[in-house]
């Protein structure tokens, strides 16, 4: 039998690869692992408890918020605040970033951004949801509280990113810029165990993922590319949880698109909480991620915490193909 490698063990082992690492990043990833286990427990219980349903609130970008979103948000904030391993967080569910006071005399040099529960419209029907996170080194003076500039860094500046998928099993996938690894939660021992080592995305795949219901609202070049995917007999899969859709593509190859529509002229997905962390992971696995304006997602300037972005992400050859369609058909 192969020896089990737990997430904590793996993170500590990897820390040794960074000669000047202070252990803060290691601690942060562990905090997120703990929060993920707590959220997982609640997601699993959601069908049984009266936690379901729409809370009397809207998130900062005007979308409907489900109660479990708030729960996941609170747990992540709690886990990240208690250890003092980060000096601030920004969440899709909060209008502003939240500075975290130092614990003892420890001044952390990292900030964390996250979408606590992605695909929350799936909760009530028992379909997969996820958590997405990204970690940046702060830009502001370490002696004071974190500042907005710490969160408005380009995705390319990220030092780590990951997601948790609460699906048929619960998986945590993360990168610190040296490849991507996946861990499956073994509920019998309550540990994330290394299950997918050095994940590589296939150059092409048989899947495309887009909300095709908006077809008529897409620009002509996007419609031509979607027609092309259909001509190739690619299989359409769209869960409505970006984490779940990207997870399939990461393992089986394909392309995920969320272009601009009339309702969302700049795209719907959030650059800071969704597009950048997932782009970092996909790029680390050998994939590509660009906007419909054909810029690398990770290079898009960030001016607002809740900025939206268009995205085409997935297998490298398929993203390049989408790029050439846009160049050919753009009016
Ligand atoms: P969230 O639940 O965090 O608001 O995110 C939902 C996002 C994303 O996960 C998904 O891909 C997309 O919204 C679905 O949007 P449409 O319903 O417009 O297709
Ligand atoms: Mn989301
Ligand atoms: Mn969300």
CSV table of C-alpha atoms and ligand atoms in Angstrom, one decimal:
chain,number,residue,atom,x,y,z
A,1,UNK,CA,0.0,0.0,0.0
A,2,UNK,CA,1.2,3.5,-0.8
A,3,UNK,CA,2.0,5.7,2.1
A,4,UNK,CA,-0.6,8.4,2.7
A,5,UNK,CA,0.7,12.0,2.4
A,6,UNK,CA,-1.6,14.5,4.2
A,7,UNK,CA,-2.0,18.1,3.1
A,8,UNK,CA,-0.1,19.4,6.2
A,9,UNK,CA,2.7,17.0,5.6
A,10,UNK,CA,3.0,18.0,2.0
A,11,UNK,CA,2.9,21.7,2.7
A,12,UNK,CA,5.6,21.4,5.3
A,13,UNK,CA,7.7,19.3,3.0
A,14,UNK,CA,7.3,21.9,0.2
A,15,UNK,CA,8.3,24.7,2.5
A,16,UNK,CA,11.8,23.3,2.6
A,17,UNK,CA,12.0,24.0,-1.2
A,18,UNK,CA,11.8,27.7,-0.4
A,19,UNK,CA,15.1,28.5,1.4
A,20,UNK,CA,13.9,31.8,3.0
A,21,UNK,CA,10.4,30.7,3.7
A,22,UNK,CA,9.3,31.8,7.2
A,23,UNK,CA,6.5,29.4,7.5
A,24,UNK,CA,3.7,32.0,7.2
A,25,UNK,CA,2.6,30.8,3.8
A,26,UNK,CA,2.6,27.3,5.1
A,27,UNK,CA,0.5,28.4,8.1
A,28,UNK,CA,-1.9,30.2,5.8
A,29,UNK,CA,-2.5,27.2,3.6
A,30,UNK,CA,-3.1,25.1,6.7
A,31,UNK,CA,-5.6,27.6,8.0
A,32,UNK,CA,-7.5,27.4,4.6
A,33,UNK,CA,-7.4,23.6,4.9
A,34,UNK,CA,-9.1,23.8,8.3
A,35,UNK,CA,-11.7,26.3,7.0
A,36,UNK,CA,-12.4,24.0,4.1
A,37,UNK,CA,-13.1,21.1,6.4
A,38,UNK,CA,-15.5,23.1,8.4
A,39,UNK,CA,-17.3,24.4,5.3
A,40,UNK,CA,-17.4,20.9,3.9
A,41,UNK,CA,-19.1,19.7,7.0
A,42,UNK,CA,-21.8,22.4,6.7
A,43,UNK,CA,-22.2,21.8,2.9
A,44,UNK,CA,-22.8,18.2,3.6
A,45,UNK,CA,-25.3,18.9,6.3
A,46,UNK,CA,-27.1,21.6,4.3
A,47,UNK,CA,-29.7,19.2,3.1
A,48,UNK,CA,-30.6,18.2,6.6
A,49,UNK,CA,-30.5,21.5,8.4
A,50,UNK,CA,-32.5,24.6,8.1
A,51,UNK,CA,-29.5,26.6,6.9
A,52,UNK,CA,-30.8,26.5,3.3
A,53,UNK,CA,-32.5,29.4,1.6
A,54,UNK,CA,-31.8,33.0,0.7
A,55,UNK,CA,-30.5,35.2,3.5
A,56,UNK,CA,-32.0,38.7,3.7
A,57,UNK,CA,-28.9,40.2,2.1
A,58,UNK,CA,-27.2,40.9,-1.2
A,59,UNK,CA,-23.5,40.7,-1.8
A,60,UNK,CA,-21.3,43.7,-2.8
A,61,UNK,CA,-21.9,43.0,-6.5
A,62,UNK,CA,-25.7,42.8,-6.2
A,63,UNK,CA,-26.1,39.0,-6.6
A,64,UNK,CA,-28.4,37.0,-4.4
A,65,UNK,CA,-26.6,35.6,-1.4
A,66,UNK,CA,-27.4,32.2,0.1
A,67,UNK,CA,-27.1,31.5,3.8
A,68,UNK,CA,-24.3,29.1,3.3
A,69,UNK,CA,-22.3,31.8,1.5
A,70,UNK,CA,-22.3,33.8,4.7
A,71,UNK,CA,-21.4,30.8,6.8
A,72,UNK,CA,-18.5,29.9,4.6
A,73,UNK,CA,-17.4,33.5,4.6
A,74,UNK,CA,-17.5,33.7,8.4
A,75,UNK,CA,-15.5,30.5,8.8
A,76,UNK,CA,-12.8,31.6,6.4
A,77,UNK,CA,-12.5,34.9,8.1
A,78,UNK,CA,-12.3,33.3,11.5
A,79,UNK,CA,-9.7,30.7,10.5
A,80,UNK,CA,-7.6,33.3,8.8
A,81,UNK,CA,-7.9,35.9,11.6
A,82,UNK,CA,-7.1,33.6,14.6
A,83,UNK,CA,-3.6,32.5,13.5
A,84,UNK,CA,-2.3,35.9,12.5
A,85,UNK,CA,-0.7,34.4,9.4
A,86,UNK,CA,-2.3,37.1,7.2
A,87,UNK,CA,-2.7,40.8,7.6
A,88,UNK,CA,-5.9,41.2,5.7
A,89,UNK,CA,-8.6,39.5,3.6
A,90,UNK,CA,-10.9,40.5,0.8
A,91,UNK,CA,-14.0,38.4,0.1
A,92,UNK,CA,-16.5,38.4,-2.7
A,93,UNK,CA,-19.1,38.7,0.1
A,94,UNK,CA,-17.7,41.9,1.6
A,95,UNK,CA,-17.8,45.4,0.1
A,96,UNK,CA,-14.4,46.3,1.5
A,97,UNK,CA,-11.3,44.5,2.5
A,98,UNK,CA,-10.8,43.6,6.2
A,99,UNK,CA,-7.5,44.4,7.9
A,100,UNK,CA,-6.5,41.7,10.4
A,101,UNK,CA,-4.7,42.9,13.5
A,102,UNK,CA,-1.4,41.2,14.4
A,103,UNK,CA,-1.6,38.3,16.7
A,104,UNK,CA,1.0,38.9,19.4
A,105,UNK,CA,3.9,40.9,17.9
A,106,UNK,CA,3.7,38.9,14.6
A,107,UNK,CA,3.2,41.1,11.5
A,108,UNK,CA,2.2,39.0,8.6
A,109,UNK,CA,3.3,39.9,5.0
A,110,UNK,CA,0.4,38.2,3.2
A,111,UNK,CA,-3.2,39.0,2.2
A,112,UNK,CA,-5.8,36.5,1.1
A,113,UNK,CA,-8.6,37.0,-1.4
A,114,UNK,CA,-11.5,34.5,-1.7
A,115,UNK,CA,-14.9,33.5,-3.1
A,116,UNK,CA,-16.1,31.6,0.0
A,117,UNK,CA,-18.8,29.7,-1.9
A,118,UNK,CA,-18.8,29.6,-5.6
A,119,UNK,CA,-21.8,28.3,-7.5
A,120,UNK,CA,-24.1,28.9,-4.6
A,121,UNK,CA,-27.3,28.6,-6.7
A,122,UNK,CA,-26.4,24.9,-6.8
A,123,UNK,CA,-26.7,24.4,-3.0
A,124,UNK,CA,-30.4,23.9,-2.8
A,125,UNK,CA,-30.3,21.1,-5.4
A,126,UNK,CA,-27.3,19.2,-4.0
A,127,UNK,CA,-25.0,20.0,-6.9
A,128,UNK,CA,-21.2,20.8,-6.5
A,129,UNK,CA,-20.0,24.1,-5.1
A,130,UNK,CA,-16.5,25.3,-4.3
A,131,UNK,CA,-14.3,27.8,-2.5
A,132,UNK,CA,-11.6,29.8,-4.4
A,133,UNK,CA,-8.7,31.6,-2.9
A,134,UNK,CA,-5.6,33.6,-3.8
A,135,UNK,CA,-2.6,34.8,-1.7
A,136,UNK,CA,-0.5,37.9,-2.3
A,137,UNK,CA,2.5,39.3,-0.6
A,138,UNK,CA,1.6,42.7,0.7
A,139,UNK,CA,2.9,45.9,-1.0
A,140,UNK,CA,2.3,48.3,1.9
A,141,UNK,CA,4.6,48.9,4.8
A,142,UNK,CA,4.7,45.9,7.1
A,143,UNK,CA,4.6,48.1,10.2
A,144,UNK,CA,1.0,49.2,9.7
A,145,UNK,CA,-2.4,47.8,8.7
A,146,UNK,CA,-2.8,46.4,5.1
A,147,UNK,CA,-4.0,48.8,2.4
A,148,UNK,CA,-6.2,48.6,-0.7
A,149,UNK,CA,-3.1,48.4,-2.9
A,150,UNK,CA,-2.2,45.1,-1.3
A,151,UNK,CA,-5.4,43.6,-2.9
A,152,UNK,CA,-5.3,45.4,-6.2
A,153,UNK,CA,-2.2,43.6,-7.5
A,154,UNK,CA,-2.2,41.8,-10.9
A,155,UNK,CA,-2.9,38.1,-10.8
A,156,UNK,CA,0.6,37.5,-12.0
A,157,UNK,CA,1.8,38.7,-8.6
A,158,UNK,CA,0.0,36.0,-6.7
A,159,UNK,CA,2.2,33.6,-4.6
A,160,UNK,CA,-0.4,30.9,-4.1
A,161,UNK,CA,-3.9,30.0,-5.2
A,162,UNK,CA,-6.3,27.1,-4.8
A,163,UNK,CA,-9.8,25.9,-4.7
A,164,UNK,CA,-11.9,23.4,-2.8
A,165,UNK,CA,-14.5,21.4,-4.6
A,166,UNK,CA,-17.4,20.1,-2.5
A,167,UNK,CA,-18.5,17.4,-4.8
A,168,UNK,CA,-19.0,13.6,-4.7
A,169,UNK,CA,-15.8,13.8,-2.7
A,170,UNK,CA,-14.1,17.0,-1.4
A,171,UNK,CA,-10.9,18.0,-3.1
A,172,UNK,CA,-8.4,20.8,-2.4
A,173,UNK,CA,-6.2,21.8,-5.3
A,174,UNK,CA,-3.5,24.4,-4.9
A,175,UNK,CA,-0.3,25.8,-6.3
A,176,UNK,CA,2.5,27.9,-5.0
A,177,UNK,CA,3.8,28.5,-8.5
A,178,UNK,CA,5.6,25.2,-8.7
A,179,UNK,CA,3.0,22.9,-10.2
A,180,UNK,CA,-0.5,22.0,-9.1
A,181,UNK,CA,-1.4,19.2,-6.6
A,182,UNK,CA,-4.7,17.9,-5.5
A,183,UNK,CA,-5.8,16.4,-2.1
A,184,UNK,CA,-8.9,14.4,-1.4
A,185,UNK,CA,-10.6,14.7,2.0
A,186,UNK,CA,-10.8,11.3,3.6
A,187,UNK,CA,-13.8,11.8,5.9
A,188,UNK,CA,-12.9,8.7,8.0
A,189,UNK,CA,-9.7,10.4,9.2
A,190,UNK,CA,-10.6,14.0,8.6
A,191,UNK,CA,-7.5,14.7,6.5
A,192,UNK,CA,-6.9,15.9,3.0
A,193,UNK,CA,-4.6,13.3,1.4
A,194,UNK,CA,-2.5,13.7,-1.7
A,195,UNK,CA,-4.4,12.1,-4.5
A,196,UNK,CA,-3.4,14.1,-7.7
A,197,UNK,CA,0.2,14.8,-8.0
A,198,UNK,CA,1.6,17.4,-10.4
A,199,UNK,CA,-1.6,17.9,-12.4
A,200,UNK,CA,-1.2,18.7,-16.1
A,201,UNK,CA,-4.1,19.9,-18.2
A,202,UNK,CA,-4.4,18.1,-21.6
A,203,UNK,CA,-3.5,20.2,-24.7
A,204,UNK,CA,-7.0,19.7,-26.0
A,205,UNK,CA,-10.2,18.0,-24.7
A,206,UNK,CA,-13.7,17.0,-25.7
A,207,UNK,CA,-15.5,19.5,-23.5
A,208,UNK,CA,-16.6,23.1,-23.8
A,209,UNK,CA,-18.3,24.9,-21.0
A,210,UNK,CA,-20.4,28.1,-21.5
A,211,UNK,CA,-23.8,29.3,-20.6
A,212,UNK,CA,-25.2,28.7,-24.1
A,213,UNK,CA,-28.5,30.2,-23.1
A,214,UNK,CA,-26.9,33.6,-23.6
A,215,UNK,CA,-25.8,32.7,-27.1
A,216,UNK,CA,-27.7,35.4,-28.8
A,217,UNK,CA,-26.3,38.0,-26.4
A,218,UNK,CA,-22.7,37.1,-27.2
A,219,UNK,CA,-20.6,39.0,-29.8
A,220,UNK,CA,-20.4,37.5,-33.3
A,221,UNK,CA,-16.9,36.2,-32.9
A,222,UNK,CA,-17.8,34.3,-29.7
A,223,UNK,CA,-20.9,32.8,-31.5
A,224,UNK,CA,-18.6,31.7,-34.3
A,225,UNK,CA,-16.3,30.0,-31.9
A,226,UNK,CA,-19.2,28.3,-30.1
A,227,UNK,CA,-20.5,27.1,-33.4
A,228,UNK,CA,-17.1,25.7,-34.1
A,229,UNK,CA,-17.1,23.8,-30.8
A,230,UNK,CA,-20.4,22.3,-31.7
A,231,UNK,CA,-19.2,21.4,-35.3
A,232,UNK,CA,-16.4,19.5,-33.7
A,233,UNK,CA,-19.0,17.6,-31.7
A,234,UNK,CA,-17.5,18.7,-28.4
A,235,UNK,CA,-19.6,17.9,-25.4
A,236,UNK,CA,-21.2,20.9,-23.7
A,237,UNK,CA,-21.0,20.8,-19.9
A,238,UNK,CA,-22.1,23.7,-17.7
A,239,UNK,CA,-22.6,23.3,-14.0
A,240,UNK,CA,-23.0,27.0,-13.1
A,241,UNK,CA,-20.2,26.7,-10.6
A,242,UNK,CA,-17.0,27.9,-12.1
A,243,UNK,CA,-14.9,25.8,-9.8
A,244,UNK,CA,-16.7,22.6,-10.8
A,245,UNK,CA,-16.6,23.4,-14.5
A,246,UNK,CA,-12.9,24.3,-14.4
A,247,UNK,CA,-12.1,21.2,-12.4
A,248,UNK,CA,-13.5,19.0,-15.1
A,249,UNK,CA,-11.5,20.9,-17.7
A,250,UNK,CA,-8.3,20.7,-15.6
A,251,UNK,CA,-8.4,16.9,-15.6
A,252,UNK,CA,-10.1,16.1,-18.9
A,253,UNK,CA,-9.2,19.1,-21.1
A,254,UNK,CA,-11.5,21.6,-22.7
A,255,UNK,CA,-12.4,25.3,-22.6
A,256,UNK,CA,-14.5,27.4,-20.3
A,257,UNK,CA,-15.9,30.7,-21.5
A,258,UNK,CA,-17.7,33.5,-19.8
A,259,UNK,CA,-17.8,36.3,-22.3
A,260,UNK,CA,-19.5,39.7,-22.1
A,261,UNK,CA,-23.2,39.8,-22.6
A,262,UNK,CA,-25.7,42.7,-22.8
A,263,UNK,CA,-26.4,42.3,-19.1
A,264,UNK,CA,-22.7,42.0,-18.2
A,265,UNK,CA,-20.7,44.2,-20.7
A,266,UNK,CA,-17.5,43.5,-18.8
A,267,UNK,CA,-18.3,39.8,-18.1
A,268,UNK,CA,-19.9,38.5,-14.9
A,269,UNK,CA,-17.1,36.8,-13.1
A,270,UNK,CA,-14.9,38.6,-10.6
A,271,UNK,CA,-11.3,39.1,-11.5
A,272,UNK,CA,-9.9,39.1,-8.0
A,273,UNK,CA,-11.9,36.3,-6.4
A,274,UNK,CA,-12.6,33.9,-9.4
A,275,UNK,CA,-10.7,34.6,-12.6
A,276,UNK,CA,-7.2,35.3,-11.2
A,277,UNK,CA,-6.8,32.4,-8.8
A,278,UNK,CA,-8.3,29.9,-11.3
A,279,UNK,CA,-6.1,31.3,-14.1
A,280,UNK,CA,-3.0,30.9,-11.9
A,281,UNK,CA,-3.8,27.3,-11.3
A,282,UNK,CA,-4.7,26.5,-14.9
A,283,UNK,CA,-1.5,28.2,-16.2
A,284,UNK,CA,0.6,26.3,-13.6
A,285,UNK,CA,-1.0,23.1,-15.0
A,286,UNK,CA,0.1,24.1,-18.5
A,287,UNK,CA,-3.2,25.8,-19.6
A,288,UNK,CA,-4.0,29.3,-20.8
A,289,UNK,CA,-6.4,32.0,-19.6
A,290,UNK,CA,-7.2,35.1,-21.6
A,291,UNK,CA,-10.0,37.7,-21.6
A,292,UNK,CA,-12.3,38.2,-24.6
A,293,UNK,CA,-10.1,41.2,-25.4
A,294,UNK,CA,-7.3,38.6,-25.7
A,295,UNK,CA,-5.2,39.8,-22.8
A,296,UNK,CA,-3.7,37.3,-20.4
A,297,UNK,CA,-6.0,37.3,-17.4
A,298,UNK,CA,-3.1,37.5,-15.0
A,299,UNK,CA,-1.9,40.7,-16.5
A,300,UNK,CA,-5.1,42.6,-16.4
A,301,UNK,CA,-4.7,45.8,-14.2
A,302,UNK,CA,-6.9,45.6,-11.1
A,303,UNK,CA,-8.6,48.9,-10.0
A,304,UNK,CA,-11.5,47.7,-8.0
A,305,UNK,CA,-11.9,44.8,-5.6
A,306,UNK,CA,-15.1,43.6,-7.3
A,307,UNK,CA,-14.0,44.2,-10.9
A,308,UNK,CA,-15.5,41.9,-13.4
A,309,UNK,CA,-13.7,40.2,-16.3
A,310,UNK,CA,-14.5,38.1,-19.3
A,311,UNK,CA,-12.6,34.9,-19.6
A,312,UNK,CA,-11.6,32.0,-21.9
A,313,UNK,CA,-9.7,29.4,-19.9
A,314,UNK,CA,-8.5,25.8,-20.3
A,315,UNK,CA,-6.5,23.6,-22.6
A,316,UNK,CA,-3.8,25.7,-24.3
A,317,UNK,CA,-4.6,24.7,-27.9
A,318,UNK,CA,-8.3,25.4,-27.4
A,319,UNK,CA,-7.7,28.8,-25.9
A,320,UNK,CA,-5.3,29.7,-28.8
A,321,UNK,CA,-8.0,28.5,-31.2
A,322,UNK,CA,-10.6,30.8,-29.6
A,323,UNK,CA,-8.1,33.6,-29.9
A,324,UNK,CA,-7.7,33.1,-33.6
A,325,UNK,CA,-11.5,33.0,-34.0
A,326,UNK,CA,-11.8,36.3,-32.2
A,327,UNK,CA,-9.1,37.8,-34.4
A,328,UNK,CA,-10.7,36.5,-37.6
A,329,UNK,CA,-14.4,37.4,-36.9
A,330,UNK,CA,-14.2,40.5,-34.7
A,331,UNK,CA,-15.9,43.4,-36.5
B,1,LIG,P1,-21.1,32.7,-7.1
B,1,LIG,O1,-22.0,31.6,-6.7
B,1,LIG,O2,-19.9,32.9,-6.3
B,1,LIG,O3,-21.9,34.0,-7.2
B,1,LIG,O4,-20.5,32.4,-8.6
B,1,LIG,C1,-21.4,32.0,-9.6
B,1,LIG,C2,-20.6,32.2,-10.9
B,1,LIG,C3,-19.8,31.1,-11.4
B,1,LIG,O5,-19.4,30.1,-10.4
B,1,LIG,C4,-20.6,30.5,-12.5
B,1,LIG,O6,-19.7,30.0,-13.4
B,1,LIG,C5,-21.4,31.6,-13.0
B,1,LIG,O7,-21.6,32.5,-11.9
B,1,LIG,C6,-22.7,31.3,-13.5
B,1,LIG,O8,-23.3,32.4,-14.0
B,1,LIG,P2,-24.6,32.2,-15.0
B,1,LIG,O9,-25.7,31.7,-14.2
B,1,LIG,O10,-24.8,33.6,-15.5
B,1,LIG,O11,-24.2,31.3,-16.1
B,2,LIG,MN1,-18.2,32.6,-7.6
B,3,LIG,MN1,-19.6,33.2,-4.2
